[in-house]
Short mmCIF file of N, CA and C in Angstrom, two decimals:
data_model
loop_
_atom_site.label_atom_id
_atom_site.label_comp_id
_atom_site.label_asym_id
_atom_site.label_seq_id
_atom_site.Cartn_x
_atom_site.Cartn_y
_atom_site.Cartn_z
N UNK A 1 0.85 -1.20 0.00
CA UNK A 1 0.00 0.00 0.00
C UNK A 1 0.88 1.24 0.00
N UNK A 2 0.60 2.14 -0.90
CA UNK A 2 1.37 3.37 -0.98
C UNK A 2 0.42 4.56 -0.97
N UNK A 3 0.95 5.68 -0.57
CA UNK A 3 0.14 6.89 -0.51
C UNK A 3 0.71 7.95 -1.46
N UNK A 4 -0.15 8.47 -2.28
CA UNK A 4 0.24 9.54 -3.18
C UNK A 4 -0.51 10.80 -2.72
N UNK A 5 0.21 11.90 -2.60
CA UNK A 5 -0.38 13.15 -2.12
C UNK A 5 -0.49 14.12 -3.28
N UNK A 6 -1.66 14.72 -3.43
CA UNK A 6 -1.85 15.77 -4.43
C UNK A 6 -2.13 17.06 -3.68
N UNK A 7 -1.25 18.03 -3.83
CA UNK A 7 -1.44 19.35 -3.22
C UNK A 7 -1.97 20.30 -4.29
N UNK A 8 -3.11 20.91 -4.02
CA UNK A 8 -3.74 21.82 -4.97
C UNK A 8 -3.76 23.22 -4.35
N UNK A 9 -3.14 24.18 -5.04
CA UNK A 9 -3.10 25.55 -4.51
C UNK A 9 -3.63 26.53 -5.55
N UNK A 10 -4.27 27.62 -5.11
CA UNK A 10 -4.66 28.66 -6.06
C UNK A 10 -3.43 29.25 -6.73
N UNK A 11 -3.53 29.52 -8.04
CA UNK A 11 -2.39 30.12 -8.74
C UNK A 11 -2.03 31.47 -8.12
N UNK A 12 -0.75 31.87 -8.20
CA UNK A 12 -0.32 33.12 -7.52
C UNK A 12 -1.13 34.35 -7.95
N UNK A 13 -1.57 34.38 -9.21
CA UNK A 13 -2.28 35.57 -9.70
C UNK A 13 -3.77 35.54 -9.36
N UNK A 14 -4.23 34.45 -8.73
CA UNK A 14 -5.65 34.32 -8.39
C UNK A 14 -5.88 34.78 -6.96
N UNK A 15 -6.91 35.57 -6.75
CA UNK A 15 -7.26 36.01 -5.40
C UNK A 15 -7.60 34.79 -4.54
N UNK A 16 -7.26 34.85 -3.25
CA UNK A 16 -7.51 33.73 -2.36
C UNK A 16 -8.18 34.26 -1.10
N UNK A 17 -9.50 34.41 -1.13
CA UNK A 17 -10.19 35.03 0.03
C UNK A 17 -10.04 34.23 1.32
N UNK A 18 -9.96 32.89 1.23
CA UNK A 18 -9.79 32.09 2.45
C UNK A 18 -8.44 32.37 3.09
N UNK A 19 -7.40 32.43 2.24
CA UNK A 19 -6.07 32.75 2.77
C UNK A 19 -6.03 34.13 3.37
N UNK A 20 -6.68 35.09 2.70
CA UNK A 20 -6.71 36.46 3.21
C UNK A 20 -7.44 36.53 4.55
N UNK A 21 -8.49 35.73 4.70
CA UNK A 21 -9.23 35.70 5.97
C UNK A 21 -8.34 35.19 7.10
N UNK A 22 -7.56 34.16 6.80
CA UNK A 22 -6.64 33.64 7.81
C UNK A 22 -5.58 34.69 8.15
N UNK A 23 -5.03 35.32 7.11
CA UNK A 23 -4.01 36.36 7.32
C UNK A 23 -4.55 37.49 8.19
N UNK A 24 -5.81 37.87 7.97
CA UNK A 24 -6.40 38.94 8.76
C UNK A 24 -6.69 38.52 10.19
N UNK A 25 -6.94 37.23 10.41
CA UNK A 25 -7.26 36.75 11.75
C UNK A 25 -6.03 36.61 12.63
N UNK A 26 -4.87 36.36 12.02
CA UNK A 26 -3.66 36.08 12.82
C UNK A 26 -3.32 37.21 13.80
N UNK A 27 -3.23 38.50 13.35
CA UNK A 27 -2.89 39.55 14.34
C UNK A 27 -3.96 39.70 15.43
N UNK A 28 -5.21 39.46 15.08
CA UNK A 28 -6.26 39.55 16.10
C UNK A 28 -6.08 38.49 17.18
N UNK A 29 -5.44 37.37 16.82
CA UNK A 29 -5.18 36.30 17.80
C UNK A 29 -3.80 36.46 18.45
N UNK A 30 -3.11 37.56 18.10
CA UNK A 30 -1.82 37.82 18.73
C UNK A 30 -0.63 37.21 18.02
N UNK A 31 -0.84 36.73 16.80
CA UNK A 31 0.27 36.15 16.06
C UNK A 31 0.87 37.18 15.09
N UNK A 32 2.18 37.23 15.03
CA UNK A 32 2.84 38.15 14.11
C UNK A 32 3.83 37.42 13.21
N UNK A 33 4.47 38.19 12.31
CA UNK A 33 5.57 37.64 11.52
C UNK A 33 5.16 36.93 10.25
N UNK A 34 3.86 36.82 10.00
CA UNK A 34 3.40 36.16 8.77
C UNK A 34 2.98 37.24 7.78
N UNK A 35 3.54 37.19 6.57
CA UNK A 35 3.27 38.24 5.58
C UNK A 35 2.24 37.82 4.54
N UNK A 36 2.03 36.51 4.35
CA UNK A 36 1.01 36.08 3.40
C UNK A 36 0.58 34.66 3.74
N UNK A 37 -0.68 34.36 3.45
CA UNK A 37 -1.21 33.02 3.65
C UNK A 37 -1.99 32.64 2.39
N UNK A 38 -1.74 31.45 1.89
CA UNK A 38 -2.54 30.91 0.79
C UNK A 38 -3.16 29.61 1.28
N UNK A 39 -4.43 29.40 0.97
CA UNK A 39 -5.09 28.16 1.39
C UNK A 39 -5.43 27.33 0.17
N UNK A 40 -5.08 26.07 0.24
CA UNK A 40 -5.42 25.14 -0.83
C UNK A 40 -5.91 23.83 -0.28
N UNK A 41 -5.89 22.80 -1.12
CA UNK A 41 -6.41 21.50 -0.73
C UNK A 41 -5.31 20.45 -0.77
N UNK A 42 -5.51 19.44 0.02
CA UNK A 42 -4.56 18.32 0.04
C UNK A 42 -5.34 17.02 -0.04
N UNK A 43 -5.01 16.21 -1.02
CA UNK A 43 -5.66 14.91 -1.18
C UNK A 43 -4.64 13.81 -0.90
N UNK A 44 -5.05 12.84 -0.08
CA UNK A 44 -4.20 11.67 0.15
C UNK A 44 -4.88 10.48 -0.51
N UNK A 45 -4.23 9.92 -1.51
CA UNK A 45 -4.78 8.78 -2.25
C UNK A 45 -4.02 7.51 -1.86
N UNK A 46 -4.75 6.50 -1.40
CA UNK A 46 -4.12 5.20 -1.14
C UNK A 46 -4.22 4.39 -2.42
N UNK A 47 -3.07 3.96 -2.95
CA UNK A 47 -3.10 3.20 -4.19
C UNK A 47 -2.64 1.77 -3.94
N UNK A 48 -3.19 0.86 -4.73
CA UNK A 48 -2.82 -0.56 -4.63
C UNK A 48 -1.41 -0.76 -5.17
N UNK A 49 -0.64 -1.59 -4.50
CA UNK A 49 0.68 -1.97 -4.99
C UNK A 49 1.68 -0.82 -4.94
N UNK A 50 2.70 -0.93 -5.75
CA UNK A 50 3.78 0.05 -5.74
C UNK A 50 3.42 1.27 -6.58
N UNK A 51 4.10 2.38 -6.27
CA UNK A 51 3.90 3.60 -7.04
C UNK A 51 4.88 3.59 -8.22
N UNK A 52 4.40 3.10 -9.34
CA UNK A 52 5.21 3.06 -10.55
C UNK A 52 5.02 4.37 -11.31
N UNK A 53 5.88 4.66 -12.30
CA UNK A 53 5.65 5.86 -13.13
C UNK A 53 4.27 5.85 -13.78
N UNK A 54 3.74 4.66 -14.12
CA UNK A 54 2.39 4.57 -14.69
C UNK A 54 1.34 5.07 -13.70
N UNK A 55 1.47 4.64 -12.44
CA UNK A 55 0.53 5.06 -11.41
C UNK A 55 0.60 6.57 -11.22
N UNK A 56 1.81 7.11 -11.20
CA UNK A 56 1.97 8.55 -11.03
C UNK A 56 1.35 9.32 -12.20
N UNK A 57 1.52 8.78 -13.41
CA UNK A 57 0.91 9.43 -14.58
C UNK A 57 -0.61 9.43 -14.46
N UNK A 58 -1.15 8.33 -13.95
CA UNK A 58 -2.60 8.21 -13.75
C UNK A 58 -3.07 9.25 -12.70
N UNK A 59 -2.32 9.37 -11.61
CA UNK A 59 -2.69 10.33 -10.57
C UNK A 59 -2.58 11.76 -11.11
N UNK A 60 -1.58 12.02 -11.95
CA UNK A 60 -1.48 13.35 -12.59
C UNK A 60 -2.76 13.66 -13.36
N UNK A 61 -3.26 12.64 -14.08
CA UNK A 61 -4.50 12.84 -14.84
C UNK A 61 -5.68 13.11 -13.91
N UNK A 62 -5.74 12.35 -12.80
CA UNK A 62 -6.81 12.59 -11.81
C UNK A 62 -6.73 14.01 -11.29
N UNK A 63 -5.49 14.46 -10.98
CA UNK A 63 -5.30 15.80 -10.43
C UNK A 63 -5.79 16.85 -11.42
N UNK A 64 -5.52 16.59 -12.70
CA UNK A 64 -5.86 17.60 -13.70
C UNK A 64 -7.35 17.63 -14.02
N UNK A 65 -8.01 16.45 -13.97
CA UNK A 65 -9.41 16.40 -14.41
C UNK A 65 -10.40 16.50 -13.26
N UNK A 66 -10.02 16.00 -12.08
CA UNK A 66 -11.01 15.92 -11.00
C UNK A 66 -10.61 16.73 -9.77
N UNK A 67 -9.33 16.66 -9.39
CA UNK A 67 -8.93 17.22 -8.09
C UNK A 67 -8.64 18.72 -8.15
N UNK A 68 -8.32 19.21 -9.33
CA UNK A 68 -8.02 20.64 -9.43
C UNK A 68 -8.78 21.26 -10.59
N UNK A 69 -8.86 22.56 -10.58
CA UNK A 69 -9.35 23.34 -11.72
C UNK A 69 -8.13 24.03 -12.33
N UNK A 70 -7.61 23.48 -13.44
CA UNK A 70 -6.33 23.98 -13.97
C UNK A 70 -6.38 25.45 -14.41
N UNK A 71 -7.56 26.02 -14.53
CA UNK A 71 -7.64 27.44 -14.89
C UNK A 71 -7.18 28.32 -13.73
N UNK A 72 -7.52 27.93 -12.52
CA UNK A 72 -7.21 28.79 -11.37
C UNK A 72 -6.30 28.14 -10.34
N UNK A 73 -5.98 26.84 -10.53
CA UNK A 73 -5.19 26.13 -9.51
C UNK A 73 -4.00 25.40 -10.11
N UNK A 74 -2.92 25.32 -9.34
CA UNK A 74 -1.78 24.46 -9.66
C UNK A 74 -1.82 23.25 -8.75
N UNK A 75 -1.25 22.15 -9.23
CA UNK A 75 -1.17 20.98 -8.35
C UNK A 75 0.23 20.39 -8.39
N UNK A 76 0.57 19.70 -7.29
CA UNK A 76 1.84 18.99 -7.20
C UNK A 76 1.55 17.59 -6.70
N UNK A 77 2.06 16.59 -7.41
CA UNK A 77 1.88 15.20 -7.01
C UNK A 77 3.16 14.72 -6.35
N UNK A 78 3.04 14.09 -5.18
CA UNK A 78 4.23 13.55 -4.51
C UNK A 78 3.88 12.23 -3.85
N UNK A 79 4.91 11.45 -3.55
CA UNK A 79 4.72 10.13 -2.95
C UNK A 79 5.10 10.21 -1.49
N UNK A 80 4.30 9.61 -0.63
CA UNK A 80 4.57 9.66 0.80
C UNK A 80 4.77 8.24 1.32
N UNK A 81 5.76 8.08 2.18
CA UNK A 81 5.99 6.78 2.79
C UNK A 81 4.90 6.52 3.83
N UNK A 82 4.27 5.37 3.77
CA UNK A 82 3.26 5.02 4.76
C UNK A 82 3.87 4.03 5.73
N UNK A 83 3.84 4.38 7.02
CA UNK A 83 4.35 3.43 8.03
C UNK A 83 3.37 2.29 8.23
N UNK A 84 3.93 1.15 8.58
CA UNK A 84 3.10 -0.05 8.78
C UNK A 84 2.05 0.19 9.87
N UNK A 85 2.42 1.00 10.88
CA UNK A 85 1.52 1.23 12.01
C UNK A 85 0.26 1.98 11.58
N UNK A 86 0.34 2.68 10.46
CA UNK A 86 -0.79 3.47 9.99
C UNK A 86 -1.92 2.59 9.45
N UNK A 87 -1.57 1.38 9.07
CA UNK A 87 -2.56 0.58 8.32
C UNK A 87 -3.50 -0.19 9.22
N UNK B 1 12.97 35.39 3.09
CA UNK B 1 11.56 34.94 3.09
C UNK B 1 11.52 33.41 3.10
N UNK B 2 10.74 32.87 4.00
CA UNK B 2 10.64 31.41 4.08
C UNK B 2 9.17 31.02 4.07
N UNK B 3 8.93 29.81 3.65
CA UNK B 3 7.55 29.32 3.58
C UNK B 3 7.38 28.14 4.53
N UNK B 4 6.35 28.25 5.36
CA UNK B 4 6.01 27.15 6.26
C UNK B 4 4.67 26.59 5.79
N UNK B 5 4.60 25.27 5.67
CA UNK B 5 3.39 24.62 5.18
C UNK B 5 2.71 23.90 6.33
N UNK B 6 1.41 24.12 6.47
CA UNK B 6 0.61 23.39 7.46
C UNK B 6 -0.38 22.52 6.70
N UNK B 7 -0.25 21.22 6.86
CA UNK B 7 -1.19 20.28 6.24
C UNK B 7 -2.18 19.83 7.30
N UNK B 8 -3.45 20.02 7.02
CA UNK B 8 -4.51 19.67 7.97
C UNK B 8 -5.36 18.56 7.35
N UNK B 9 -5.44 17.42 8.02
CA UNK B 9 -6.22 16.29 7.48
C UNK B 9 -7.24 15.82 8.52
N UNK B 10 -8.40 15.34 8.07
CA UNK B 10 -9.35 14.76 9.02
C UNK B 10 -8.72 13.54 9.70
N UNK B 11 -8.98 13.39 11.01
CA UNK B 11 -8.42 12.23 11.72
C UNK B 11 -8.93 10.93 11.10
N UNK B 12 -8.14 9.86 11.21
CA UNK B 12 -8.52 8.61 10.53
C UNK B 12 -9.91 8.09 10.94
N UNK B 13 -10.31 8.34 12.19
CA UNK B 13 -11.58 7.80 12.67
C UNK B 13 -12.77 8.70 12.30
N UNK B 14 -12.48 9.85 11.69
CA UNK B 14 -13.53 10.81 11.33
C UNK B 14 -13.98 10.57 9.89
N UNK B 15 -15.29 10.55 9.67
CA UNK B 15 -15.82 10.42 8.31
C UNK B 15 -15.35 11.59 7.47
N UNK B 16 -15.11 11.33 6.18
CA UNK B 16 -14.62 12.37 5.29
C UNK B 16 -15.46 12.34 4.01
N UNK B 17 -16.62 13.01 4.03
CA UNK B 17 -17.54 12.93 2.89
C UNK B 17 -16.93 13.47 1.59
N UNK B 18 -16.06 14.50 1.69
CA UNK B 18 -15.44 15.04 0.47
C UNK B 18 -14.51 14.00 -0.16
N UNK B 19 -13.72 13.34 0.68
CA UNK B 19 -12.83 12.29 0.17
C UNK B 19 -13.62 11.15 -0.44
N UNK B 20 -14.72 10.77 0.23
CA UNK B 20 -15.57 9.69 -0.28
C UNK B 20 -16.18 10.07 -1.64
N UNK B 21 -16.56 11.34 -1.80
CA UNK B 21 -17.12 11.79 -3.07
C UNK B 21 -16.09 11.66 -4.19
N UNK B 22 -14.84 12.03 -3.89
CA UNK B 22 -13.77 11.89 -4.89
C UNK B 22 -13.56 10.42 -5.22
N UNK B 23 -13.50 9.58 -4.16
CA UNK B 23 -13.29 8.14 -4.36
C UNK B 23 -14.39 7.55 -5.24
N UNK B 24 -15.63 8.02 -5.04
CA UNK B 24 -16.74 7.51 -5.84
C UNK B 24 -16.71 8.00 -7.27
N UNK B 25 -16.14 9.18 -7.49
CA UNK B 25 -16.11 9.75 -8.83
C UNK B 25 -15.02 9.13 -9.70
N UNK B 26 -13.95 8.63 -9.07
CA UNK B 26 -12.81 8.13 -9.86
C UNK B 26 -13.19 7.03 -10.84
N UNK B 27 -13.89 5.94 -10.39
CA UNK B 27 -14.24 4.90 -11.37
C UNK B 27 -15.17 5.41 -12.47
N UNK B 28 -16.05 6.35 -12.14
CA UNK B 28 -16.93 6.90 -13.17
C UNK B 28 -16.14 7.63 -14.25
N UNK B 29 -14.96 8.15 -13.89
CA UNK B 29 -14.11 8.84 -14.86
C UNK B 29 -13.09 7.90 -15.50
N UNK B 30 -13.20 6.60 -15.16
CA UNK B 30 -12.31 5.63 -15.79
C UNK B 30 -10.99 5.41 -15.07
N UNK B 31 -10.88 5.92 -13.82
CA UNK B 31 -9.65 5.71 -13.07
C UNK B 31 -9.81 4.53 -12.12
N UNK B 32 -8.77 3.71 -12.02
CA UNK B 32 -8.81 2.57 -11.11
C UNK B 32 -7.60 2.57 -10.20
N UNK B 33 -7.53 1.59 -9.29
CA UNK B 33 -6.33 1.38 -8.48
C UNK B 33 -6.25 2.19 -7.21
N UNK B 34 -7.23 3.06 -6.98
CA UNK B 34 -7.21 3.87 -5.75
C UNK B 34 -8.21 3.26 -4.77
N UNK B 35 -7.73 2.96 -3.55
CA UNK B 35 -8.59 2.30 -2.57
C UNK B 35 -9.18 3.26 -1.54
N UNK B 36 -8.56 4.42 -1.36
CA UNK B 36 -9.14 5.38 -0.41
C UNK B 36 -8.63 6.78 -0.75
N UNK B 37 -9.47 7.76 -0.47
CA UNK B 37 -9.10 9.16 -0.67
C UNK B 37 -9.51 9.93 0.58
N UNK B 38 -8.61 10.75 1.09
CA UNK B 38 -8.93 11.68 2.18
C UNK B 38 -8.64 13.07 1.68
N UNK B 39 -9.55 13.99 1.99
CA UNK B 39 -9.33 15.37 1.57
C UNK B 39 -9.11 16.26 2.79
N UNK B 40 -8.08 17.07 2.72
CA UNK B 40 -7.79 18.00 3.80
C UNK B 40 -7.41 19.35 3.25
N UNK B 41 -6.79 20.14 4.09
CA UNK B 41 -6.43 21.50 3.70
C UNK B 41 -4.92 21.68 3.76
N UNK B 42 -4.45 22.62 2.95
CA UNK B 42 -3.03 22.95 2.95
C UNK B 42 -2.89 24.45 3.03
N UNK B 43 -2.14 24.92 4.02
CA UNK B 43 -1.89 26.35 4.18
C UNK B 43 -0.42 26.62 3.91
N UNK B 44 -0.15 27.64 3.10
CA UNK B 44 1.23 28.07 2.87
C UNK B 44 1.40 29.44 3.53
N UNK B 45 2.24 29.51 4.54
CA UNK B 45 2.47 30.76 5.27
C UNK B 45 3.84 31.32 4.90
N UNK B 46 3.86 32.55 4.44
CA UNK B 46 5.14 33.23 4.19
C UNK B 46 5.52 33.95 5.47
N UNK B 47 6.70 33.60 6.01
CA UNK B 47 7.12 34.24 7.26
C UNK B 47 8.35 35.10 7.01
N UNK B 48 8.44 36.16 7.81
CA UNK B 48 9.58 37.08 7.71
C UNK B 48 10.82 36.40 8.27
N UNK B 49 11.95 36.60 7.60
CA UNK B 49 13.22 36.12 8.12
C UNK B 49 13.35 34.61 8.05
N UNK B 50 14.21 34.08 8.90
CA UNK B 50 14.49 32.65 8.90
C UNK B 50 13.48 31.88 9.73
N UNK B 51 13.38 30.60 9.42
CA UNK B 51 12.48 29.74 10.18
C UNK B 51 13.25 29.16 11.36
N UNK B 52 13.15 29.84 12.49
CA UNK B 52 13.81 29.39 13.71
C UNK B 52 12.86 28.45 14.46
N UNK B 53 13.38 27.72 15.45
CA UNK B 53 12.48 26.90 16.28
C UNK B 53 11.35 27.73 16.91
N UNK B 54 11.64 29.01 17.26
CA UNK B 54 10.60 29.88 17.81
C UNK B 54 9.48 30.11 16.81
N UNK B 55 9.85 30.37 15.55
CA UNK B 55 8.84 30.60 14.50
C UNK B 55 7.99 29.34 14.32
N UNK B 56 8.67 28.18 14.31
CA UNK B 56 7.93 26.93 14.13
C UNK B 56 6.96 26.68 15.29
N UNK B 57 7.39 27.02 16.50
CA UNK B 57 6.51 26.86 17.66
C UNK B 57 5.29 27.76 17.54
N UNK B 58 5.52 28.97 17.01
CA UNK B 58 4.42 29.93 16.80
C UNK B 58 3.44 29.38 15.75
N UNK B 59 3.99 28.83 14.67
CA UNK B 59 3.13 28.28 13.62
C UNK B 59 2.34 27.08 14.15
N UNK B 60 2.99 26.28 15.01
CA UNK B 60 2.28 25.15 15.64
C UNK B 60 1.05 25.66 16.40
N UNK B 61 1.25 26.79 17.11
CA UNK B 61 0.13 27.37 17.87
C UNK B 61 -0.97 27.86 16.93
N UNK B 62 -0.56 28.51 15.80
CA UNK B 62 -1.55 28.95 14.81
C UNK B 62 -2.33 27.74 14.28
N UNK B 63 -1.61 26.66 13.99
CA UNK B 63 -2.24 25.47 13.44
C UNK B 63 -3.27 24.91 14.42
N UNK B 64 -2.92 24.95 15.69
CA UNK B 64 -3.81 24.35 16.69
C UNK B 64 -5.02 25.23 16.99
N UNK B 65 -4.84 26.57 16.95
CA UNK B 65 -5.94 27.43 17.37
C UNK B 65 -6.78 27.95 16.21
N UNK B 66 -6.17 28.12 15.02
CA UNK B 66 -6.90 28.77 13.93
C UNK B 66 -7.05 27.88 12.70
N UNK B 67 -5.97 27.18 12.33
CA UNK B 67 -5.97 26.48 11.04
C UNK B 67 -6.63 25.11 11.10
N UNK B 68 -6.68 24.51 12.28
CA UNK B 68 -7.30 23.19 12.38
C UNK B 68 -8.27 23.14 13.54
N UNK B 69 -9.13 22.16 13.50
CA UNK B 69 -9.99 21.84 14.64
C UNK B 69 -9.43 20.56 15.26
N UNK B 70 -8.70 20.68 16.39
CA UNK B 70 -7.99 19.51 16.93
C UNK B 70 -8.89 18.36 17.36
N UNK B 71 -10.19 18.61 17.47
CA UNK B 71 -11.10 17.52 17.83
C UNK B 71 -11.25 16.53 16.67
N UNK B 72 -11.27 17.05 15.45
CA UNK B 72 -11.52 16.18 14.29
C UNK B 72 -10.38 16.15 13.27
N UNK B 73 -9.36 17.00 13.48
CA UNK B 73 -8.30 17.08 12.47
C UNK B 73 -6.91 16.98 13.09
N UNK B 74 -6.00 16.39 12.33
CA UNK B 74 -4.58 16.41 12.66
C UNK B 74 -3.87 17.40 11.75
N UNK B 75 -2.77 17.94 12.24
CA UNK B 75 -1.99 18.84 11.37
C UNK B 75 -0.52 18.48 11.42
N UNK B 76 0.17 18.81 10.33
CA UNK B 76 1.62 18.62 10.26
C UNK B 76 2.23 19.91 9.75
N UNK B 77 3.24 20.42 10.47
CA UNK B 77 3.93 21.64 10.07
C UNK B 77 5.25 21.26 9.42
N UNK B 78 5.53 21.82 8.26
CA UNK B 78 6.81 21.55 7.61
C UNK B 78 7.33 22.82 6.94
N UNK B 79 8.63 22.83 6.67
CA UNK B 79 9.26 23.99 6.06
C UNK B 79 9.54 23.69 4.60
N UNK B 80 9.26 24.65 3.74
CA UNK B 80 9.47 24.45 2.32
C UNK B 80 10.47 25.48 1.81
N UNK B 81 11.37 25.00 0.95
CA UNK B 81 12.33 25.91 0.35
C UNK B 81 11.62 26.75 -0.70
N UNK B 82 11.78 28.06 -0.65
CA UNK B 82 11.19 28.93 -1.66
C UNK B 82 12.28 29.36 -2.62
N UNK B 83 12.07 29.07 -3.90
CA UNK B 83 13.06 29.52 -4.90
C UNK B 83 12.92 31.02 -5.14
N UNK B 84 14.06 31.61 -5.49
CA UNK B 84 14.08 33.05 -5.73
C UNK B 84 13.11 33.43 -6.85
N UNK B 85 12.96 32.57 -7.82
CA UNK B 85 12.12 32.86 -8.98
C UNK B 85 10.65 33.01 -8.59
N UNK B 86 10.28 32.41 -7.45
CA UNK B 86 8.88 32.45 -7.02
C UNK B 86 8.46 33.84 -6.55
N UNK B 87 9.45 34.62 -6.16
CA UNK B 87 9.09 35.85 -5.45
C UNK B 87 8.79 37.01 -6.38
#
């Protein structure tokens, strides 16, 4: 069992009201030192067997067609080690 | 300028209807081989200066009080290298 992570973030030129809301809330809660916040999505996909280049290509297609909106979002696909204890 | 990433995921014992919706949509789109999907949030925080242990402790507090709901979500704080070209 392997885990593939797809991180989906709004493109830099796209407004991100959720991130702006978090950025505005931080000083009210007494937190400083943060100059920008962007909020996106994270998908953890459990895939059968090993993560081969074929599997990664398939996940790239999923990211492009279902998990993200390529007009306003970028995505990054990465592989994560799953510990035995997690299963 | 440094970037700190906070990944927020629903706890394993918590139902995740968004992840289930994605899992259900995959076979309809012709994708196979995925046995589970969990959907969470990803925050990218731009912080001033270097990422010291103090800054990371502060971000941990932000993650616990603002970015996640610790009753139903887990979070992981990590540091990401920002390339000069990104800025």
